[in-house]
Tab-separated table of C-alpha atoms and ligand atoms in Angstrom:
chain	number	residue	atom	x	y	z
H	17	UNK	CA	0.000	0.000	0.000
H	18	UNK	CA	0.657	3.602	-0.464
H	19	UNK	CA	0.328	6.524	1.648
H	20	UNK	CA	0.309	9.624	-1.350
H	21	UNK	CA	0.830	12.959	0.998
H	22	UNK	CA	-0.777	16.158	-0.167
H	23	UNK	CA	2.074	18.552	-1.667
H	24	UNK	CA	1.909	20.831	1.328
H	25	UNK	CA	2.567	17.932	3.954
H	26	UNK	CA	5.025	18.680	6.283
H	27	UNK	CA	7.933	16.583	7.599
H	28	UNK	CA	6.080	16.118	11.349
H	29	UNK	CA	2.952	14.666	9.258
H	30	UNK	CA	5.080	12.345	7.136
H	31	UNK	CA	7.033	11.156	10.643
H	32	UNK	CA	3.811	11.158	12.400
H	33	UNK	CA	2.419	8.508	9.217
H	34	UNK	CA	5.541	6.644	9.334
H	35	UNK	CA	5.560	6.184	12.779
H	36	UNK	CA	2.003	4.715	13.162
H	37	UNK	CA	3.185	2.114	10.217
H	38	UNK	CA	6.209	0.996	11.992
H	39	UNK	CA	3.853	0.678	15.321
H	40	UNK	CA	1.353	-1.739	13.130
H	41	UNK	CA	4.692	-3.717	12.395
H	42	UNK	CA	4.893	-3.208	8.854
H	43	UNK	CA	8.220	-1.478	6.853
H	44	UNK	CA	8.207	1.715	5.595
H	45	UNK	CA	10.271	3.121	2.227
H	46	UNK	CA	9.515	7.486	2.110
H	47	UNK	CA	10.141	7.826	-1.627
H	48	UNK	CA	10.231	11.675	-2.315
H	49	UNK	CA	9.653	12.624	-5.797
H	50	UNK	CA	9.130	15.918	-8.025
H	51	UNK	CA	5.253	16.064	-7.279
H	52	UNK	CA	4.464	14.127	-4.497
H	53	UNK	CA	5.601	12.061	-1.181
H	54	UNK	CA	4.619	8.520	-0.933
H	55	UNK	CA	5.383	6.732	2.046
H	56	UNK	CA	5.182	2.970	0.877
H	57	UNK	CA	4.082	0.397	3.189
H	58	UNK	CA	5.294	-3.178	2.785
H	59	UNK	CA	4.799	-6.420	4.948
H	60	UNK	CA	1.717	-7.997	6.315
H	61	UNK	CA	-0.551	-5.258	5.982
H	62	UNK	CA	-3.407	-7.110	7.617
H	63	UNK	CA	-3.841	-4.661	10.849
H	64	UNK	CA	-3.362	-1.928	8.333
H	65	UNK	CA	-6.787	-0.013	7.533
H	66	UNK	CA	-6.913	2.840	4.881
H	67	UNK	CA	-9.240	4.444	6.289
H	68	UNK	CA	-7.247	5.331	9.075
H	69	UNK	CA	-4.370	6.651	7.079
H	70	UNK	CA	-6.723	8.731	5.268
H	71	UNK	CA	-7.728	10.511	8.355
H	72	UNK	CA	-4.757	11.907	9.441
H	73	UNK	CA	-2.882	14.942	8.807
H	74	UNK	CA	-1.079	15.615	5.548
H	75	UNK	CA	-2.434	12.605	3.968
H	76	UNK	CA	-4.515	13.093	0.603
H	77	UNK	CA	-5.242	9.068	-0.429
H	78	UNK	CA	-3.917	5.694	0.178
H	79	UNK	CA	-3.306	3.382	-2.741
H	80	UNK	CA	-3.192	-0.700	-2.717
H	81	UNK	CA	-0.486	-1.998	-5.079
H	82	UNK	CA	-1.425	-4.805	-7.529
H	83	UNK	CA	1.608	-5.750	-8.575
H	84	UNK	CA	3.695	-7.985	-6.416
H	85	UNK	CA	6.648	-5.681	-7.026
H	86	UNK	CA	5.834	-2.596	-4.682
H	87	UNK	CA	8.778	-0.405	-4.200
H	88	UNK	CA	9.872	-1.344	-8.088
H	89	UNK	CA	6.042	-0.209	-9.589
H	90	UNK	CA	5.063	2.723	-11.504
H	91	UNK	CA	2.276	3.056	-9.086
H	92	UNK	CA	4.481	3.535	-6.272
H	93	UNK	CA	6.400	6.325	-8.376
H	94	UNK	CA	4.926	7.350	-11.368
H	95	UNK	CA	7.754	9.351	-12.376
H	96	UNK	CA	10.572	7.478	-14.212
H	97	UNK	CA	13.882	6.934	-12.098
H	98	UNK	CA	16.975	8.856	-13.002
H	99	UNK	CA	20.238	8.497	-11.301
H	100	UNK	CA	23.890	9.163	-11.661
H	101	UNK	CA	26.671	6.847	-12.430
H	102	UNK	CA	30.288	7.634	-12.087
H	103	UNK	CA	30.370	10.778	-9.591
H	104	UNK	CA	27.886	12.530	-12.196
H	105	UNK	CA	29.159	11.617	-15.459
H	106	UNK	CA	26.085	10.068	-16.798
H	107	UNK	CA	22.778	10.172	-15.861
H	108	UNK	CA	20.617	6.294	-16.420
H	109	UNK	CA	16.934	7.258	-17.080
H	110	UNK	CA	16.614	10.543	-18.582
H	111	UNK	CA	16.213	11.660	-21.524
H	112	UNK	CA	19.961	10.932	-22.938
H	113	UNK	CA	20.355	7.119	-24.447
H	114	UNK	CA	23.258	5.792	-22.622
H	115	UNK	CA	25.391	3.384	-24.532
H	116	UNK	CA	27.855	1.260	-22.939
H	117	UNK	CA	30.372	-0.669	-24.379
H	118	UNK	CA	33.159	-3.083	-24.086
H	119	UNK	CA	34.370	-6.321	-24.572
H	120	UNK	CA	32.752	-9.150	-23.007
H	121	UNK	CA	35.768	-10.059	-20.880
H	122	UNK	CA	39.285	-8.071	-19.843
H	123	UNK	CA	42.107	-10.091	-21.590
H	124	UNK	CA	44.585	-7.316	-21.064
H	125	UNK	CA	45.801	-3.949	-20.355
H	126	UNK	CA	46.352	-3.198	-24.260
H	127	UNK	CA	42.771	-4.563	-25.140
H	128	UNK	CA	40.666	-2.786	-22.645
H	129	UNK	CA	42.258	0.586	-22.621
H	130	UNK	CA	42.131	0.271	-26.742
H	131	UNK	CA	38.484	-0.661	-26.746
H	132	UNK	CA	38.459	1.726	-24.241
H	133	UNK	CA	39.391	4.562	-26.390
H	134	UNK	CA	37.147	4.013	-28.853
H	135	UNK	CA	33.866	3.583	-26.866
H	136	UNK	CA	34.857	7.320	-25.932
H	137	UNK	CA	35.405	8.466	-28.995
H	138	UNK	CA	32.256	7.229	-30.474
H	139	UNK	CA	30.278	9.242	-28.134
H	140	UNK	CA	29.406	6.034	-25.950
H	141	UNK	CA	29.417	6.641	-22.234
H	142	UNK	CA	30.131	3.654	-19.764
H	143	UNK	CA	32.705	1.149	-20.282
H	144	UNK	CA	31.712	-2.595	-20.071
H	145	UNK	CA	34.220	-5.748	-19.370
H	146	UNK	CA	33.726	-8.941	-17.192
H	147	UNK	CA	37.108	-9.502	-14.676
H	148	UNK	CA	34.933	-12.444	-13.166
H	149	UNK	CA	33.239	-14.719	-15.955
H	150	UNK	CA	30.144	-16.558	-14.984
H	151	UNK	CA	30.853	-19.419	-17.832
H	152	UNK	CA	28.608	-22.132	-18.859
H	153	UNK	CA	31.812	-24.548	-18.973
H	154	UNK	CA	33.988	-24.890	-15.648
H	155	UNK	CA	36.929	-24.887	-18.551
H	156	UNK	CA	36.193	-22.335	-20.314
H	157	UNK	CA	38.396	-18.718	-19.867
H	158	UNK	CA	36.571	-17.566	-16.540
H	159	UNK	CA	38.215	-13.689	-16.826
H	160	UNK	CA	41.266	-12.249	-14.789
H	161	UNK	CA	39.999	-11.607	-11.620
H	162	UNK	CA	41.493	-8.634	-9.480
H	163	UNK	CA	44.158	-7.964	-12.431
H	164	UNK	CA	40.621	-7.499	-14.302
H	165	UNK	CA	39.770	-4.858	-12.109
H	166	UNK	CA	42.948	-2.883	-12.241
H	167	UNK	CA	43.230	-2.644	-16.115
H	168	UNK	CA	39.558	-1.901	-15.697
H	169	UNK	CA	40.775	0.935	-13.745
H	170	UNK	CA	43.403	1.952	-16.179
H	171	UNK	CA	41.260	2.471	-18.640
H	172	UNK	CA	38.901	4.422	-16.694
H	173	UNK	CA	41.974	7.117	-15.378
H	174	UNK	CA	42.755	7.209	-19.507
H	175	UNK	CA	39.129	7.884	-20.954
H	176	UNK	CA	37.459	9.009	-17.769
H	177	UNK	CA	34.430	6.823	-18.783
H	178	UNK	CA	32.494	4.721	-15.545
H	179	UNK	CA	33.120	1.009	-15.553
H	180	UNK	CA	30.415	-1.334	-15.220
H	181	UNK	CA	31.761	-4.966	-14.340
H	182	UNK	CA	30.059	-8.058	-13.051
H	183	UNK	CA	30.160	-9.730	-9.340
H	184	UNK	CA	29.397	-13.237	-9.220
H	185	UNK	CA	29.635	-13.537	-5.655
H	186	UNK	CA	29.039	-12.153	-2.226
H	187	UNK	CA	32.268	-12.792	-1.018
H	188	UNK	CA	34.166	-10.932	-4.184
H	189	UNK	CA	31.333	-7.873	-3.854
H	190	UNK	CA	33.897	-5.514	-1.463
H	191	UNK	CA	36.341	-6.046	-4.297
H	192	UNK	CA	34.745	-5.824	-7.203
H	193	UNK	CA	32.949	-2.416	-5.484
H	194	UNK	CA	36.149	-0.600	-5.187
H	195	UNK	CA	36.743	-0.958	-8.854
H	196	UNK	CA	32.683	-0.355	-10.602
H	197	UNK	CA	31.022	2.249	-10.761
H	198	UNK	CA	28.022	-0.031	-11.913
H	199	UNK	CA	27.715	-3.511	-10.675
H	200	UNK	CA	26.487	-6.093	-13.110
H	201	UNK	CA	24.691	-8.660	-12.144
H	202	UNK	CA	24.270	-11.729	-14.730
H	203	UNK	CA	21.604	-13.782	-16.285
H	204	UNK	CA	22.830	-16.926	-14.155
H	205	UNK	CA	22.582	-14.541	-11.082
H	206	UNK	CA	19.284	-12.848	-11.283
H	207	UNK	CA	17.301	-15.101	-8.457
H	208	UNK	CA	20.689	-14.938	-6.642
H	209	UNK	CA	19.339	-13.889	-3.327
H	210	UNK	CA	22.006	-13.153	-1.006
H	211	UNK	CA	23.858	-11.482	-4.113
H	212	UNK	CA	20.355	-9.030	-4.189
H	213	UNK	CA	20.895	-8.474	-0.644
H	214	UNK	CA	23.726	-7.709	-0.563
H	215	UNK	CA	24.424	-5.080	-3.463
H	216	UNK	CA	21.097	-3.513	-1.791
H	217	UNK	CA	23.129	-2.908	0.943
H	218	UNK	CA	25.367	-0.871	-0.945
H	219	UNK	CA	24.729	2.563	-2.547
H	220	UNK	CA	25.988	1.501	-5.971
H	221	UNK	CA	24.106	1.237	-9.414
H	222	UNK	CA	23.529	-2.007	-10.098
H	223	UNK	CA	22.563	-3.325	-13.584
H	224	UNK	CA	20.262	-6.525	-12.919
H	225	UNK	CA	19.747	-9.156	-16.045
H	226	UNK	CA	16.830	-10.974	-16.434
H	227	UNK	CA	17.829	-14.476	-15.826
H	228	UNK	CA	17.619	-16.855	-19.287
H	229	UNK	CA	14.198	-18.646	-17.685
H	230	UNK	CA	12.627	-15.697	-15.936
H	231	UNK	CA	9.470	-13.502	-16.536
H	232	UNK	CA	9.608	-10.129	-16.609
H	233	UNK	CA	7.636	-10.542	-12.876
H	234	UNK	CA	10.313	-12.504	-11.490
H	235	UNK	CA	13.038	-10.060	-12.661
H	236	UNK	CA	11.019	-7.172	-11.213
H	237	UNK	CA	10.734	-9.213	-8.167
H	238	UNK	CA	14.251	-9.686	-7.821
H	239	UNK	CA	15.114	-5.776	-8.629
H	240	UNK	CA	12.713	-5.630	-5.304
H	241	UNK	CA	14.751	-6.853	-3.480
H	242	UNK	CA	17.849	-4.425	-4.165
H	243	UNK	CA	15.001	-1.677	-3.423
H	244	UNK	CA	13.841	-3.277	-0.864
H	245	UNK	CA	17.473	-2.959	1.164
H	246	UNK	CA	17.502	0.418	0.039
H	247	UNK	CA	19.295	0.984	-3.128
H	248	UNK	CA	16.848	2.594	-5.498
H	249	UNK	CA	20.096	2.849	-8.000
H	250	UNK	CA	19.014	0.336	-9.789
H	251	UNK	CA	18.326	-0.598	-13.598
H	252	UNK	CA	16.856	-3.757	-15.366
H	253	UNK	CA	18.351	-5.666	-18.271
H	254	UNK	CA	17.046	-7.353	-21.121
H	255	UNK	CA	19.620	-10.058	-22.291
H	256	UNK	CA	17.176	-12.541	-24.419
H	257	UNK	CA	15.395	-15.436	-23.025
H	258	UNK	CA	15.628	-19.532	-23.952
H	259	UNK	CA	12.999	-20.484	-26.421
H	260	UNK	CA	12.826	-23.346	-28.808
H	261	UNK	CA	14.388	-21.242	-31.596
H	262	UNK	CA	18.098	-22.147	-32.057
H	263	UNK	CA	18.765	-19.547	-35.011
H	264	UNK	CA	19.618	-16.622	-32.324
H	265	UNK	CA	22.028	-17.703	-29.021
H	266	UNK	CA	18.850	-16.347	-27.010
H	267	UNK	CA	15.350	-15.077	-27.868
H	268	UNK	CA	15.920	-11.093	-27.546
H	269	UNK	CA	12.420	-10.353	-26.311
H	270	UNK	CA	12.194	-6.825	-27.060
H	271	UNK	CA	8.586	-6.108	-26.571
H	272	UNK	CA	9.740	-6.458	-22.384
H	273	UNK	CA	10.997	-2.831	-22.920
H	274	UNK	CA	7.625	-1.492	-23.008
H	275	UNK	CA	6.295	-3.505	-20.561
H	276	UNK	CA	8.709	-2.981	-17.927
H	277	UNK	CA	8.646	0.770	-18.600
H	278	UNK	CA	4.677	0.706	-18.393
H	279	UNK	CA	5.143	-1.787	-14.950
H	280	UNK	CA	8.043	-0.052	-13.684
H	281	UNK	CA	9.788	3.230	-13.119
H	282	UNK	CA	13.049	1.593	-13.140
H	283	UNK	CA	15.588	2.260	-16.155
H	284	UNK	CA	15.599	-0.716	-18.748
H	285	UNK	CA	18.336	-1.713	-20.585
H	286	UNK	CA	19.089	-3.967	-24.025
H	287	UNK	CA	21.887	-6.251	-24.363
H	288	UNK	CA	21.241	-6.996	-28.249
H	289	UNK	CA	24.564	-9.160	-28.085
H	290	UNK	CA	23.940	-11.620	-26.051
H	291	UNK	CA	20.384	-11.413	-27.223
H	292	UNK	CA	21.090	-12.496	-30.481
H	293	UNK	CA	24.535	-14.130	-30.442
H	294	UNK	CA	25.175	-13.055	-33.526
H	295	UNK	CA	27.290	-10.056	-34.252
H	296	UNK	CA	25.529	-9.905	-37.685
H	297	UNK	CA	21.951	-8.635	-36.025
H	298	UNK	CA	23.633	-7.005	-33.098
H	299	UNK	CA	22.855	-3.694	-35.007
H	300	UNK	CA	18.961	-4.460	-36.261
H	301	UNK	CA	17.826	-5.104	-32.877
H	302	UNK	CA	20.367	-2.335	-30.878
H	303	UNK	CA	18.580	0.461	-33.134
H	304	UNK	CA	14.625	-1.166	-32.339
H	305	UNK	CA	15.924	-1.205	-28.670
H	306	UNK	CA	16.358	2.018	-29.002
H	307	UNK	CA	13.099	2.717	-30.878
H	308	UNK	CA	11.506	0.553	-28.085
H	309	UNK	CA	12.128	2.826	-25.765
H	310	UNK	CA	15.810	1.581	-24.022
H	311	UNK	CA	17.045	3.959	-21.379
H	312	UNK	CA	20.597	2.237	-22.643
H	313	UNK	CA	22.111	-0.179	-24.505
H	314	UNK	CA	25.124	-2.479	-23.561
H	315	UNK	CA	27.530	-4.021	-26.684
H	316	UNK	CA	30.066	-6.212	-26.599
H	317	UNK	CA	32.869	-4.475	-28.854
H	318	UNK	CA	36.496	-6.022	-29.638
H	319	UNK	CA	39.256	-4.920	-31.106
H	320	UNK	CA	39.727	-8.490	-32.794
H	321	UNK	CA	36.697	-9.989	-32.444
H	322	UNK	CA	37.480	-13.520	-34.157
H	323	UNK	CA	40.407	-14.118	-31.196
H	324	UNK	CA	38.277	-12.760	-28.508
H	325	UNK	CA	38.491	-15.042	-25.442
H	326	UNK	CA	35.230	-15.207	-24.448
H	327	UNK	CA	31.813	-13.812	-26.923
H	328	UNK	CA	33.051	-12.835	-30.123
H	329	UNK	CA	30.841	-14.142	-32.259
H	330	UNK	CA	28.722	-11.643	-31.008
H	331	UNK	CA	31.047	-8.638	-30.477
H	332	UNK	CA	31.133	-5.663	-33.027
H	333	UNK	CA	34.738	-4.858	-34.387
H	334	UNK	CA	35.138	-1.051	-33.364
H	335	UNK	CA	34.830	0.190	-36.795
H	336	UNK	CA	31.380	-1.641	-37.028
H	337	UNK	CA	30.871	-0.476	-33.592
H	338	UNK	CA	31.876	2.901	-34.707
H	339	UNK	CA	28.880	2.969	-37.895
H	340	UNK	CA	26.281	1.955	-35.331
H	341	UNK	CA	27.059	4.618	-32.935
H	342	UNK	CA	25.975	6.918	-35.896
H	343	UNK	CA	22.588	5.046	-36.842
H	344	UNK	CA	21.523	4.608	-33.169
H	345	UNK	CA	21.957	8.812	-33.116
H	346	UNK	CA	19.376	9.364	-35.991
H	347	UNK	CA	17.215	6.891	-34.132
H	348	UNK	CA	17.152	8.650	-30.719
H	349	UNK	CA	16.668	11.674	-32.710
H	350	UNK	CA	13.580	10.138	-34.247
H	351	UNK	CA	12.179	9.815	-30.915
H	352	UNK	CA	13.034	12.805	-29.615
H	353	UNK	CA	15.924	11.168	-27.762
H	354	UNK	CA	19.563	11.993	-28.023
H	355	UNK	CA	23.072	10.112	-27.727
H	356	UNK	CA	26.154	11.799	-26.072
H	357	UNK	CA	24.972	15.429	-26.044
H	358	UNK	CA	21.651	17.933	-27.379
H	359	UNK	CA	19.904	16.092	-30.422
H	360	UNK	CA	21.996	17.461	-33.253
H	361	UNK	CA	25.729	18.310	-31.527
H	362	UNK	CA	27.976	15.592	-32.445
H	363	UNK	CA	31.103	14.426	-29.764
H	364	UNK	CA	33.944	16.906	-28.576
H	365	UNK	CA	35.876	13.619	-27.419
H	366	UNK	CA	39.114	13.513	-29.946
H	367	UNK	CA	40.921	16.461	-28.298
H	368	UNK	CA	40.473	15.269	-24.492
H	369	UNK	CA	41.397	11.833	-25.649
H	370	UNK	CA	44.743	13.257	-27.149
H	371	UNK	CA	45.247	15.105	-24.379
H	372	UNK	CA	44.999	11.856	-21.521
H	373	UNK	CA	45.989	8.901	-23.672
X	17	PEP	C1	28.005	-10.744	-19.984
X	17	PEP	O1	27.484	-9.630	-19.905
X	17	PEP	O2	29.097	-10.967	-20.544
X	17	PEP	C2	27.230	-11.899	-19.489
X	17	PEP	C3	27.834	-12.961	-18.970
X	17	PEP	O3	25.895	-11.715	-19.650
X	17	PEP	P1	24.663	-12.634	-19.165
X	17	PEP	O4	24.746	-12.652	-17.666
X	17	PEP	O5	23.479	-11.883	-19.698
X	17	PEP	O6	24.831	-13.985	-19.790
X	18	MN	MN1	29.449	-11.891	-22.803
């Protein structure tokens, strides 16, 4: 349930509402936004009566959530969520389309701070690449740990761009934390619980997948939990489901993009490589994520994509990287979207890159 204040309420009458809550036993989340305060109520809710919320001071309705998600529903907030990654470099949710890009693993300092490079120079914003691998095989390459991290970080001091990097595990989350500015978490991990838990704990974006098996409820559901442990910095992914069609790695199901943005307030994101596999359709379905509605996009780019260790049958080379970058513009125009700057300006990068490389 919701508690929606009037726009006049004062502090004492949101306390005084919060208070009575936490006396009837049930959890409280004060979500402030442009308009209005909501003071969502989660938990058993059975000694809870609207009526009585209604009557008291500051209060102008009280709203019953539908959707099993509560904290994660457009009901709850009806404004869409916009935060900052990287101290304020980017901002995930407005009106900008953030790419990020990058190859699907670190396989060394010359690779990622060359990739690296050229995600900045093609006007994308966050760079991607997996340290720890969450592989299918126990023998396949399974990423290069802490080293990972540091060239990771080396790129970052070179380009200035936000790294966004995957944690596999509970016990590697302090590490992996010092390095990202956005923590991934994978398909494999989505109904990872004490994972959710924990990076809810922190303060730090987190980019959730949707697991290979799961609905669009169950990822929502798991995003709850993050909220629900009070980091609100957080943005879904959609990475392609398993189907019965074996022509595409995965089953990109694009039409969750709308859905989720209807359902939710949260960012969405579109991982067209690993939603097709192929690096052939990467661009097709990156531009109608874009026309979907995709707050970002995340590609897997290499600079040699046949030798990559790990995904490059699906990663763009840069210069194909580079000619997608310039359709996906003219399709965020087309929507009254834009792509590293105003609609129209193109990238100022080539001089600061001289300048730090
Ligand atoms: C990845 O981003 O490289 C990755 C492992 O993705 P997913 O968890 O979607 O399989
Ligand atoms: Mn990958």
């Amino acid at each position: 349930m919701i508690v929606i204040m009037k726009p006049n309420a004062t502090a004492a009458e949101i306390g005084a509402v919060i208070r009575r809550a936490e006396s009837l036993g049930v959890t409280t989340h004060p979500i402030y936004g442009d308009n209005r305060t909501v003071v969502a109520l989660v938990g058993d809710l059975t000694r809870v009566s609207r009526e009585s919320f209604n009557a008291m001071d500051g209060v102008n309705t009280t709203v019953r959530i539908q959707e099993p998600y509560k904290l994660a529903s457009r009901t709850t907030r009806p404004e869409n969520s916009v935060f900052d990654v990287g101290g304020g470099a980017v901002r995930i949710g407005g009106p900008e389309v953030v790419v990020m890009a990058g190859p699907c693993s670190v396989e060394s300092r010359d690779q990622i701070v060359e990739t690296a490079i050229a995600v900045k120079e093609a006007g994308a914003k966050v760079l991607r690449g997996g340290a720890f691998k969450p592989r299918t095989s126990p023998y396949s390459f399974q990423g290069l740990g802490l080293k990972g991290l540091e060239y990771l970080a080396e790129a970052r001091a070179v380009t200035g761009l936000p790294i966004i990097t995957e944690v596999v595990t509970v016990e590697t989350l302090p590490m992996v934390a010092e390095y990202a500015d956005i923590l991934q978490i994978g398909a494999r991990n989505m109904q990872n619980y004490g994972l959710l838990h924990a990076v809810g704990k922190t303060q730090r974006p987190v980019m959730l997948k949707r697991g290979i098996s799961g609905t669009i409820e169950e990822l929502l559901m798991c995003a709850e939990y993050i909220v629900s442990n009070g980091n609100y910095n957080v943005m879904v992914c959609e990475r392609g489901i398993r189907t019965y069609e074996t022509s595409t790695r995965n089953t990109f199901d694009l039409s969750a993009v709308p859905v989720i943005k209807h359902t939710s307030h949260l960012p969405v994101v579109a991982d067209p490589s690993h939603g097709t596999g192929y690096r052939e359709y990467v661009p097709a379905m990156a531009k109608a994520a874009v026309a979907a509605g995709a707050d970002a996009l995340i590609l897997e780019i290499h600079p040699d994509p046949d030798n990559a260790l790990s995904d490059g049958r699906q990663s763009l080379s840069l210069t194909e990287f580079r000619k997608l970058m310039a359709d996906l513009r003219r399709v965020a125009e087309a929507i009254d979207r834009f792509i590293d700057g105003e609609p129209g300006t193109k990238p100022a990068v080539q001089e600061e890159i001289a300048q730090v490389a």
